[in-house]
PDB file of C-alpha atoms in Angstrom:
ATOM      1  CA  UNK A   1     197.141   6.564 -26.971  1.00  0.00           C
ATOM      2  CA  UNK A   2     194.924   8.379 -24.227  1.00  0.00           C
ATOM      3  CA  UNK A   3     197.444  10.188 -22.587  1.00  0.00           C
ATOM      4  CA  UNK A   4     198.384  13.736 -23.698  1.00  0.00           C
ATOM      5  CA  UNK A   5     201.538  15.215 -22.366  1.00  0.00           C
ATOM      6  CA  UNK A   6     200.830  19.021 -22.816  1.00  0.00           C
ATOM      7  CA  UNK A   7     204.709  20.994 -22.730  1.00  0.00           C
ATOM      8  CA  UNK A   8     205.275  22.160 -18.829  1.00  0.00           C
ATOM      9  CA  UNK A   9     204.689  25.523 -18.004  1.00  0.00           C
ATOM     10  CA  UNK A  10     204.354  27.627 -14.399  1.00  0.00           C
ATOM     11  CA  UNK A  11     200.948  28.167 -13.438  1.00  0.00           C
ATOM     12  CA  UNK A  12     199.117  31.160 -13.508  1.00  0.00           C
ATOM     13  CA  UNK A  13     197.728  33.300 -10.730  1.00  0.00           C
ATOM     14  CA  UNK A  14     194.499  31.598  -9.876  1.00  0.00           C
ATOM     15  CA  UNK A  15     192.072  31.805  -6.896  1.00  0.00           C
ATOM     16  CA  UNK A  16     190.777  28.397  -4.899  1.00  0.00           C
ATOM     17  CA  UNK A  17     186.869  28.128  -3.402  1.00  0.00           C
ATOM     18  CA  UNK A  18     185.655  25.712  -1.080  1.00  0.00           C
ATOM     19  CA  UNK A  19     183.060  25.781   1.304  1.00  0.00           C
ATOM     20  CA  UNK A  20     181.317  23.786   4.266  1.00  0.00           C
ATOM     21  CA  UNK A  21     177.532  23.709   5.552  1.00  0.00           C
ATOM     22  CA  UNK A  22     175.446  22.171   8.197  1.00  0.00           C
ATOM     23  CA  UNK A  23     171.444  22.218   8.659  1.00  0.00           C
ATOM     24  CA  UNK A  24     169.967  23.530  11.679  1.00  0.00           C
ATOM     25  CA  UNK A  25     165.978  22.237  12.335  1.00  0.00           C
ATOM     26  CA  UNK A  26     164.306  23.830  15.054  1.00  0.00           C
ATOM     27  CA  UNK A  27     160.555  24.027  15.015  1.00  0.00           C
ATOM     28  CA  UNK A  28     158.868  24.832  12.002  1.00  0.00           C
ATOM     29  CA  UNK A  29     162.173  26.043   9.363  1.00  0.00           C
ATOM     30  CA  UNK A  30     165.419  24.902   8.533  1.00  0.00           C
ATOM     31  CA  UNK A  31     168.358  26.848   8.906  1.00  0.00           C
ATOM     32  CA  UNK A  32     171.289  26.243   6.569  1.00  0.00           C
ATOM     33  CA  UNK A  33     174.829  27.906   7.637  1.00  0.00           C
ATOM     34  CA  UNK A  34     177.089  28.272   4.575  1.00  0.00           C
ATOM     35  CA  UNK A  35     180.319  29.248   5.000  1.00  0.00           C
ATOM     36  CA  UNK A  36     182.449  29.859   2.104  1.00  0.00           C
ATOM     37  CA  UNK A  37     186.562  30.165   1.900  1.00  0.00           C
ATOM     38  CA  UNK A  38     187.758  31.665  -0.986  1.00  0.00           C
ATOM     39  CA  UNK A  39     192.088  31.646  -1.228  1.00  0.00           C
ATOM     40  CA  UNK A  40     193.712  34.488  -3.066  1.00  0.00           C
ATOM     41  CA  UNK A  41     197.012  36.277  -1.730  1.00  0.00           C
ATOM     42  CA  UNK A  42     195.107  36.132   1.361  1.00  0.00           C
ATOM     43  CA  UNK A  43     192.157  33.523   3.075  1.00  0.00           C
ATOM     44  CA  UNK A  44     189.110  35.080   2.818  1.00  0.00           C
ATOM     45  CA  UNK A  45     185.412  33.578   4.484  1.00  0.00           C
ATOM     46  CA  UNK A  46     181.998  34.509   3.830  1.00  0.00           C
ATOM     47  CA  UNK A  47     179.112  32.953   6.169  1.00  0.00           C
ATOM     48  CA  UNK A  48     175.783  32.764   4.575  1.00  0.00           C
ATOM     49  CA  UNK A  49     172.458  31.945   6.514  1.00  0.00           C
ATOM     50  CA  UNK A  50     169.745  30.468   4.432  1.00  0.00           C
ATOM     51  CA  UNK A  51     165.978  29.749   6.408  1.00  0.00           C
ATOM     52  CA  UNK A  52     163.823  27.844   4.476  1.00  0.00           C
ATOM     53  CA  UNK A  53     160.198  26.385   5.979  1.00  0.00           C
ATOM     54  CA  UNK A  54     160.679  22.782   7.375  1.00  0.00           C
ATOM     55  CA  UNK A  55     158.922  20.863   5.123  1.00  0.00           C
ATOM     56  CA  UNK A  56     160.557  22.895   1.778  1.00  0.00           C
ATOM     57  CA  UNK A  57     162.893  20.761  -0.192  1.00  0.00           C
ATOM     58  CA  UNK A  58     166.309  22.019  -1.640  1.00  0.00           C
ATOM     59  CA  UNK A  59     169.297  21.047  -3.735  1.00  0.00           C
ATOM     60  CA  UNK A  60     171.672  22.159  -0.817  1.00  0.00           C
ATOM     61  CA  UNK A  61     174.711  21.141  -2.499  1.00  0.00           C
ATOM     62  CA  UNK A  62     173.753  22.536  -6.202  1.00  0.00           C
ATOM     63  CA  UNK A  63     173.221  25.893  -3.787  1.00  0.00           C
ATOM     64  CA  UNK A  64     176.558  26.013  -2.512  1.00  0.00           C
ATOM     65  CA  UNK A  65     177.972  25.444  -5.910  1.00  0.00           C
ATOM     66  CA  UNK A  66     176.250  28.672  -6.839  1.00  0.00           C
ATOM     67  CA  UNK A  67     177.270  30.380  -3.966  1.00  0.00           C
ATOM     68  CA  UNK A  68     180.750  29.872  -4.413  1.00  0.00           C
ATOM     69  CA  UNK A  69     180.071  30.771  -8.297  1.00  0.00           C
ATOM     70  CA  UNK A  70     178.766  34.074  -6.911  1.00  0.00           C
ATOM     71  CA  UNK A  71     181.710  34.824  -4.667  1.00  0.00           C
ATOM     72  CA  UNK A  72     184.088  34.379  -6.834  1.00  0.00           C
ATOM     73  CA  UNK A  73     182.546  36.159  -9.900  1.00  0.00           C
ATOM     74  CA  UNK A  74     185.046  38.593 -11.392  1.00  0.00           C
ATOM     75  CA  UNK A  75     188.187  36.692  -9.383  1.00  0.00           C
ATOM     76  CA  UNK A  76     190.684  35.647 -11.993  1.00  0.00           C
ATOM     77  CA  UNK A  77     192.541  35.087 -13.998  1.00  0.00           C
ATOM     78  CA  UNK A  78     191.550  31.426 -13.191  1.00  0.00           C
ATOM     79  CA  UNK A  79     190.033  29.966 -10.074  1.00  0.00           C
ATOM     80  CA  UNK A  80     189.497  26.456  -9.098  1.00  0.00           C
ATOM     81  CA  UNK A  81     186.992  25.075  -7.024  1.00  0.00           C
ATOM     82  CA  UNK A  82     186.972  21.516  -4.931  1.00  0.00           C
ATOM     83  CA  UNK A  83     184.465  18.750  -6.332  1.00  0.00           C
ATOM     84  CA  UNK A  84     183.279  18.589 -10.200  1.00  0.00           C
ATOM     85  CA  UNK A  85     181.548  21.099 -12.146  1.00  0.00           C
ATOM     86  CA  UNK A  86     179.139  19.125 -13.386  1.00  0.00           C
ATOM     87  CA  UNK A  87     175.971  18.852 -12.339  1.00  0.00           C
ATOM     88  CA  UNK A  88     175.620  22.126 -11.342  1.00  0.00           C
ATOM     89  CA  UNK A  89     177.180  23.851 -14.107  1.00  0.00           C
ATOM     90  CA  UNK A  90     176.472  22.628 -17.673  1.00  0.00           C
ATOM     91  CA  UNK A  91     178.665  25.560 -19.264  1.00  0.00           C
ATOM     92  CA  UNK A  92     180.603  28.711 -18.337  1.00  0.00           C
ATOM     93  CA  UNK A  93     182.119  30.940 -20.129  1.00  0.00           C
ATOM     94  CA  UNK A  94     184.471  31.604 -17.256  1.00  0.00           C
ATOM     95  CA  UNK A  95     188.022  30.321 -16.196  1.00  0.00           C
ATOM     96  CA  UNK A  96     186.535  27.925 -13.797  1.00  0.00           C
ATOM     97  CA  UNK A  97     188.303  24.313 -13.083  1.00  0.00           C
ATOM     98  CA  UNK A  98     186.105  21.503 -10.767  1.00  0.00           C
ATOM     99  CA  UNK A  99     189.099  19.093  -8.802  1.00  0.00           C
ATOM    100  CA  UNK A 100     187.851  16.220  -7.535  1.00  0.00           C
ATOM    101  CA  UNK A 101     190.107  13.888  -5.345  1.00  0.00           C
ATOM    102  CA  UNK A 102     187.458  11.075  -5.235  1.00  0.00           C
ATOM    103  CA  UNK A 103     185.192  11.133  -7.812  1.00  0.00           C
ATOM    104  CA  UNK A 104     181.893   9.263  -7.501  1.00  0.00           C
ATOM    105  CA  UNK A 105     179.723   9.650 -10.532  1.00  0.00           C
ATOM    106  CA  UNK A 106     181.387   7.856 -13.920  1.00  0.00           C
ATOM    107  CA  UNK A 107     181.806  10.571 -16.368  1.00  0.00           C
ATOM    108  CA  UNK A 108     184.805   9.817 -18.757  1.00  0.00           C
ATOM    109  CA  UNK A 109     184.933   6.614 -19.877  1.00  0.00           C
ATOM    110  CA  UNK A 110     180.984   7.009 -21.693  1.00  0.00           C
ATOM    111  CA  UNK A 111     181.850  10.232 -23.076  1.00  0.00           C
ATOM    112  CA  UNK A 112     185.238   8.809 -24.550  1.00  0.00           C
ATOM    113  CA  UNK A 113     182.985   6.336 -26.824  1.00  0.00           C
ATOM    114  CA  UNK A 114     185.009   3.725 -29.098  1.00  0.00           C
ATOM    115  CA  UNK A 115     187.533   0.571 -28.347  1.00  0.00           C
ATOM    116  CA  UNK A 116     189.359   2.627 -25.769  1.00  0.00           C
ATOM    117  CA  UNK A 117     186.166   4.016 -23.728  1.00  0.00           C
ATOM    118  CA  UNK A 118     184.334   0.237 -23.757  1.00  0.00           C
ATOM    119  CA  UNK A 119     187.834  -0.747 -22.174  1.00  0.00           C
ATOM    120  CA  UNK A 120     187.956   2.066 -19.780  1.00  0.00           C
ATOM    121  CA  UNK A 121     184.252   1.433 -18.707  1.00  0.00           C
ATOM    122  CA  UNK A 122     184.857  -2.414 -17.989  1.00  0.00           C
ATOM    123  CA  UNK A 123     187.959  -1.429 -15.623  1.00  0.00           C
ATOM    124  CA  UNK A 124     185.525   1.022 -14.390  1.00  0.00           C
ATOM    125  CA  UNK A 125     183.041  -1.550 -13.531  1.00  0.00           C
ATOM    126  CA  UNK A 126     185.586  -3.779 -12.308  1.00  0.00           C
ATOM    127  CA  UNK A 127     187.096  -1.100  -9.666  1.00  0.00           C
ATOM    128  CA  UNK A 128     186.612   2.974 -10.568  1.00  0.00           C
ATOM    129  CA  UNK A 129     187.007   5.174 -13.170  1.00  0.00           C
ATOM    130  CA  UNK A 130     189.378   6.659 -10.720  1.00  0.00           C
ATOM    131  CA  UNK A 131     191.599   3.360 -10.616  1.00  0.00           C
ATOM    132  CA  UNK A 132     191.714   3.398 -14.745  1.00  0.00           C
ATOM    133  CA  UNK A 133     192.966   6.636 -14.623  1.00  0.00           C
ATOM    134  CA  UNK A 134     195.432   5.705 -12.658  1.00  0.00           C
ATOM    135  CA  UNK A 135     196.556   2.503 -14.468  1.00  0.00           C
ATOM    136  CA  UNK A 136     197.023   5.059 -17.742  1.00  0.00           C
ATOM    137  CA  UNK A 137     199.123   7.453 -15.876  1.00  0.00           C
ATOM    138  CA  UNK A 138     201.230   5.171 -13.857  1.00  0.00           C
ATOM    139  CA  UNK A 139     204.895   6.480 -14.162  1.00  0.00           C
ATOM    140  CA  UNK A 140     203.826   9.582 -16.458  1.00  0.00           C
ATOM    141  CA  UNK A 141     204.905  12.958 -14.845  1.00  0.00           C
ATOM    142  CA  UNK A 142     203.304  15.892 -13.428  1.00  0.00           C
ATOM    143  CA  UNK A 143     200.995  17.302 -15.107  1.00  0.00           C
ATOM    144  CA  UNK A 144     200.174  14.499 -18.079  1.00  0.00           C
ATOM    145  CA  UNK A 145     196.656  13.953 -18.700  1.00  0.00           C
ATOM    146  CA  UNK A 146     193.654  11.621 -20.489  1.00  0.00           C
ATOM    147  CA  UNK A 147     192.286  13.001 -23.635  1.00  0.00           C
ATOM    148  CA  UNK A 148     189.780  15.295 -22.770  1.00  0.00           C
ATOM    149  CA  UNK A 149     186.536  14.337 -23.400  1.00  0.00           C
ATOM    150  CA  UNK A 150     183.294  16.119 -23.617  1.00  0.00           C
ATOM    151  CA  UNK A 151     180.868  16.179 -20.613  1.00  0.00           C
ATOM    152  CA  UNK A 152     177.872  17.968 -20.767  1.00  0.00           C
ATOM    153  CA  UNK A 153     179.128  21.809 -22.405  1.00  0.00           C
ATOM    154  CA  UNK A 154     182.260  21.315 -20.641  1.00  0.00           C
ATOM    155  CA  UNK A 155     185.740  19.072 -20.698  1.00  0.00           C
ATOM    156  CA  UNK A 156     186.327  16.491 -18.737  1.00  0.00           C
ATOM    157  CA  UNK A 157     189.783  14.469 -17.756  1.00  0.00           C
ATOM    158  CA  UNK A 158     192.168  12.952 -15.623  1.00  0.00           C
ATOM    159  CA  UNK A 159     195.080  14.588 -14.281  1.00  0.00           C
ATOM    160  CA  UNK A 160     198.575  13.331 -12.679  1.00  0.00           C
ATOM    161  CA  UNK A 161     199.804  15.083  -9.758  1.00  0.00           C
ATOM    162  CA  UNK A 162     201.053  13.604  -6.426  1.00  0.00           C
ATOM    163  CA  UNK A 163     197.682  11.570  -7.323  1.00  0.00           C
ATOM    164  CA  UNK A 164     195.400  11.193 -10.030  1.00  0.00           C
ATOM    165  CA  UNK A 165     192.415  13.860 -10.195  1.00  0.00           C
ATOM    166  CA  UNK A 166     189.486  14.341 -11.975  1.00  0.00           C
ATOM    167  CA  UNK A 167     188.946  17.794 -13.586  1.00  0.00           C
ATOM    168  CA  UNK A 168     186.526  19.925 -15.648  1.00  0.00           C
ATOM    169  CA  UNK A 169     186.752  23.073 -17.119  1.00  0.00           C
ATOM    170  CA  UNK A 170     185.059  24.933 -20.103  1.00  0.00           C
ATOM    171  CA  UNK A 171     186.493  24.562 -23.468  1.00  0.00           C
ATOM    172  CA  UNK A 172     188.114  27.813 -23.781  1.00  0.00           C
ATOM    173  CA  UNK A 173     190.710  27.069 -21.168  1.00  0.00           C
ATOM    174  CA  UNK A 174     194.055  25.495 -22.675  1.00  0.00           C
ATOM    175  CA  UNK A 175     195.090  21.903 -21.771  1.00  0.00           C
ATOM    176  CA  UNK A 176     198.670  23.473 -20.958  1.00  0.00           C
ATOM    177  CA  UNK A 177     196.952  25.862 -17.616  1.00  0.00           C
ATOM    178  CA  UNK A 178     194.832  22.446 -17.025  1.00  0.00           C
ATOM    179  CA  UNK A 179     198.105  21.014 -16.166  1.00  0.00           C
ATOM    180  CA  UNK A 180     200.355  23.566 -14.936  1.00  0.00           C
ATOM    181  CA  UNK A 181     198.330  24.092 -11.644  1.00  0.00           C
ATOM    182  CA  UNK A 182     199.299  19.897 -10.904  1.00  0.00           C
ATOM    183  CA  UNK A 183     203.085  19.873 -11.747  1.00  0.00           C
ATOM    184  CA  UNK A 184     203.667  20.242  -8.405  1.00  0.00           C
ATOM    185  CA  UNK A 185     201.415  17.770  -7.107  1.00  0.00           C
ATOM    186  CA  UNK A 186     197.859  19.260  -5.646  1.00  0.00           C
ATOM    187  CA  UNK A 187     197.353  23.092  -6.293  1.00  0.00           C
ATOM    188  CA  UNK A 188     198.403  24.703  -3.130  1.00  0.00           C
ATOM    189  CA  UNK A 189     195.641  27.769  -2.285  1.00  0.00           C
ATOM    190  CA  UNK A 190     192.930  24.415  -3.459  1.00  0.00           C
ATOM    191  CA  UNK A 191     194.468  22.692  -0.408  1.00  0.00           C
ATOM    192  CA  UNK A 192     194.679  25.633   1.756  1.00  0.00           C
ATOM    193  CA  UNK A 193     190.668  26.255   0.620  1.00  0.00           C
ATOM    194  CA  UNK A 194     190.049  22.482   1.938  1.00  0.00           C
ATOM    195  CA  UNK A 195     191.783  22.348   4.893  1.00  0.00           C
ATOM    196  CA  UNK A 196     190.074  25.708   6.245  1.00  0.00           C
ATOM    197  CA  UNK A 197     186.468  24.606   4.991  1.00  0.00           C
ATOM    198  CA  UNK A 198     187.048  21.514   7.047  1.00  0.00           C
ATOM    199  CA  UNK A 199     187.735  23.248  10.049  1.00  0.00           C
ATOM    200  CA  UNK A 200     184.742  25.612   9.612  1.00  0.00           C
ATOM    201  CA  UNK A 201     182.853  21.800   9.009  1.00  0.00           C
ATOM    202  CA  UNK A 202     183.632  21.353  12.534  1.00  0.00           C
ATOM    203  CA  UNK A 203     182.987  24.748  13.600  1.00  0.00           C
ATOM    204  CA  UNK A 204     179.464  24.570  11.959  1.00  0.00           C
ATOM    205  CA  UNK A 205     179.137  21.045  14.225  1.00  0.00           C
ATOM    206  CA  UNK A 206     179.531  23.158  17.067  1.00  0.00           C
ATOM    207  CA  UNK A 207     176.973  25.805  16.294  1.00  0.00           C
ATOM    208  CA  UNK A 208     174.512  22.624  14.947  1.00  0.00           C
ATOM    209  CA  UNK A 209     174.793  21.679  18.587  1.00  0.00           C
ATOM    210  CA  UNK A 210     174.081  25.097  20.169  1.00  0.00           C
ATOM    211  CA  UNK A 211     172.207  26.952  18.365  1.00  0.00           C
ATOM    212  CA  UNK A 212     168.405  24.974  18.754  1.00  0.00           C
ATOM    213  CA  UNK A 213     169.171  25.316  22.493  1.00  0.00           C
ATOM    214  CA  UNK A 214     169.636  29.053  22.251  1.00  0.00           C
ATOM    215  CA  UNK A 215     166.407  29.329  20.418  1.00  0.00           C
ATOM    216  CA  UNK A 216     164.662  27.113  22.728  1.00  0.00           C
ATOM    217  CA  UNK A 217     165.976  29.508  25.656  1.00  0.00           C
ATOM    218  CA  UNK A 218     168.087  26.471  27.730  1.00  0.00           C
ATOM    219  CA  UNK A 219     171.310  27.391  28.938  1.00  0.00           C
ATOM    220  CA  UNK A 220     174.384  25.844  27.621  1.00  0.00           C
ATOM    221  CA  UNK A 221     177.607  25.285  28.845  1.00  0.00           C
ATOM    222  CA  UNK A 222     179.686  25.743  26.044  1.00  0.00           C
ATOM    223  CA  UNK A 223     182.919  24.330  27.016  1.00  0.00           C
ATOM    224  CA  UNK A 224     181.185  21.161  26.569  1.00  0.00           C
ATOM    225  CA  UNK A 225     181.336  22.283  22.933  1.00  0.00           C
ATOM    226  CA  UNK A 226     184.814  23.480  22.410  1.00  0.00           C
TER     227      UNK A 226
END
């Protein structure tokens, strides 16, 4: 049986991180506007402005991942960030959890191994890991999960809330927190963090627009932009 049903429990305090980012060309460097939101008691939002030369390649999305790392560093007791750990962290010693709504890359059903994993992998190839998950935790309750596996120096797994998730988080954190922050459905302050870093998504649109024109000295009328 691949589904684990760790005893329900309140969640603990935890922080959420998300963040949004648009690139900016304009002659000969790149501008990258990062803005971060990080949820605690309060919504807090960091902008970051990284210039790189033109032609100079960069892992934009691994360097978001380690900007939100560094903004939350000493936030606790646990914080959890949209989109999987993996591949940007291979191991933290931190209480760090990766949500993913839609995950893309198959992790879990290689790393299970056996019978069970060559079954999940053939649904997988059939639909999604995503939709296997799902088939395992149809009518389970909140907060029931897949065995979790081992991916990369973390642990990887499927979660039931008001959908079916894919999480990671570092050995050291207990199944029980895993699932405490989904037996209400989606963690709250994560969908707080991804509603707001949406909107600054669109805000950053805006300033994508703008901003070469400033630089390039023509005039703008910006409630053409608003």
């Amino acid at each position: 049986d691949l589904v684990v049903r760790p005893i329900p429990a309140d969640p603990p305090d935890y922080s959420a991180v998300d963040s949004g980012y648009v690139a900016v060309e304009y002659r000969y460097f790149k501008l990258y506007i990062i803005d971060i939101v990080v949820v605690k008691n309060k919504i807090y939002n960091k902008t970051i402005f990284l210039n790189i030369k033109k032609n100079e390649k960069i892992n934009i999305n691994r360097k978001a991942r380690e900007l939100e790392l560094r903004e939350i560093e000493g936030e606790g007791p646990y914080v959890l960030l949209d989109g999987p750990l993996t591949p940007y962290v291979g191991w933290t010693d931190r209480p760090i959890v990766g949500v993913s709504k839609d995950p893309v890359a198959p992790r879990y059903g290689r790393a299970l191994g056996g019978e069970a994993g060559e079954w999940f992998e053939e649904i997988s190839a059939l639909a999604s890991e995503l939709y296997a998950a799902e088939l395992l935790l149809r009518g389970e309750p909140y907060g029931a999960m897949l065995k979790p596996v081992k991916v990369s120096g973390l642990r990887g797994t499927y979660v039931k809330g008001d959908s079916v998730f894919y999480v990671e988080f570092p050995g050291h954190v207990p199944e029980e927190v895993v699932a405490s922050f989904f037996r209400h459905g989606y963690p709250v302050k994560l969908r707080i963090a991804h509603k707001y870093a949406r909107i600054t998504r669109e805000y950053l649109n805006t300033v994508k627009t703008i901003l070469p024109r400033l630089l390039g000295g023509a005039s703008n009328r910006y409630r053409d932009y608003l």
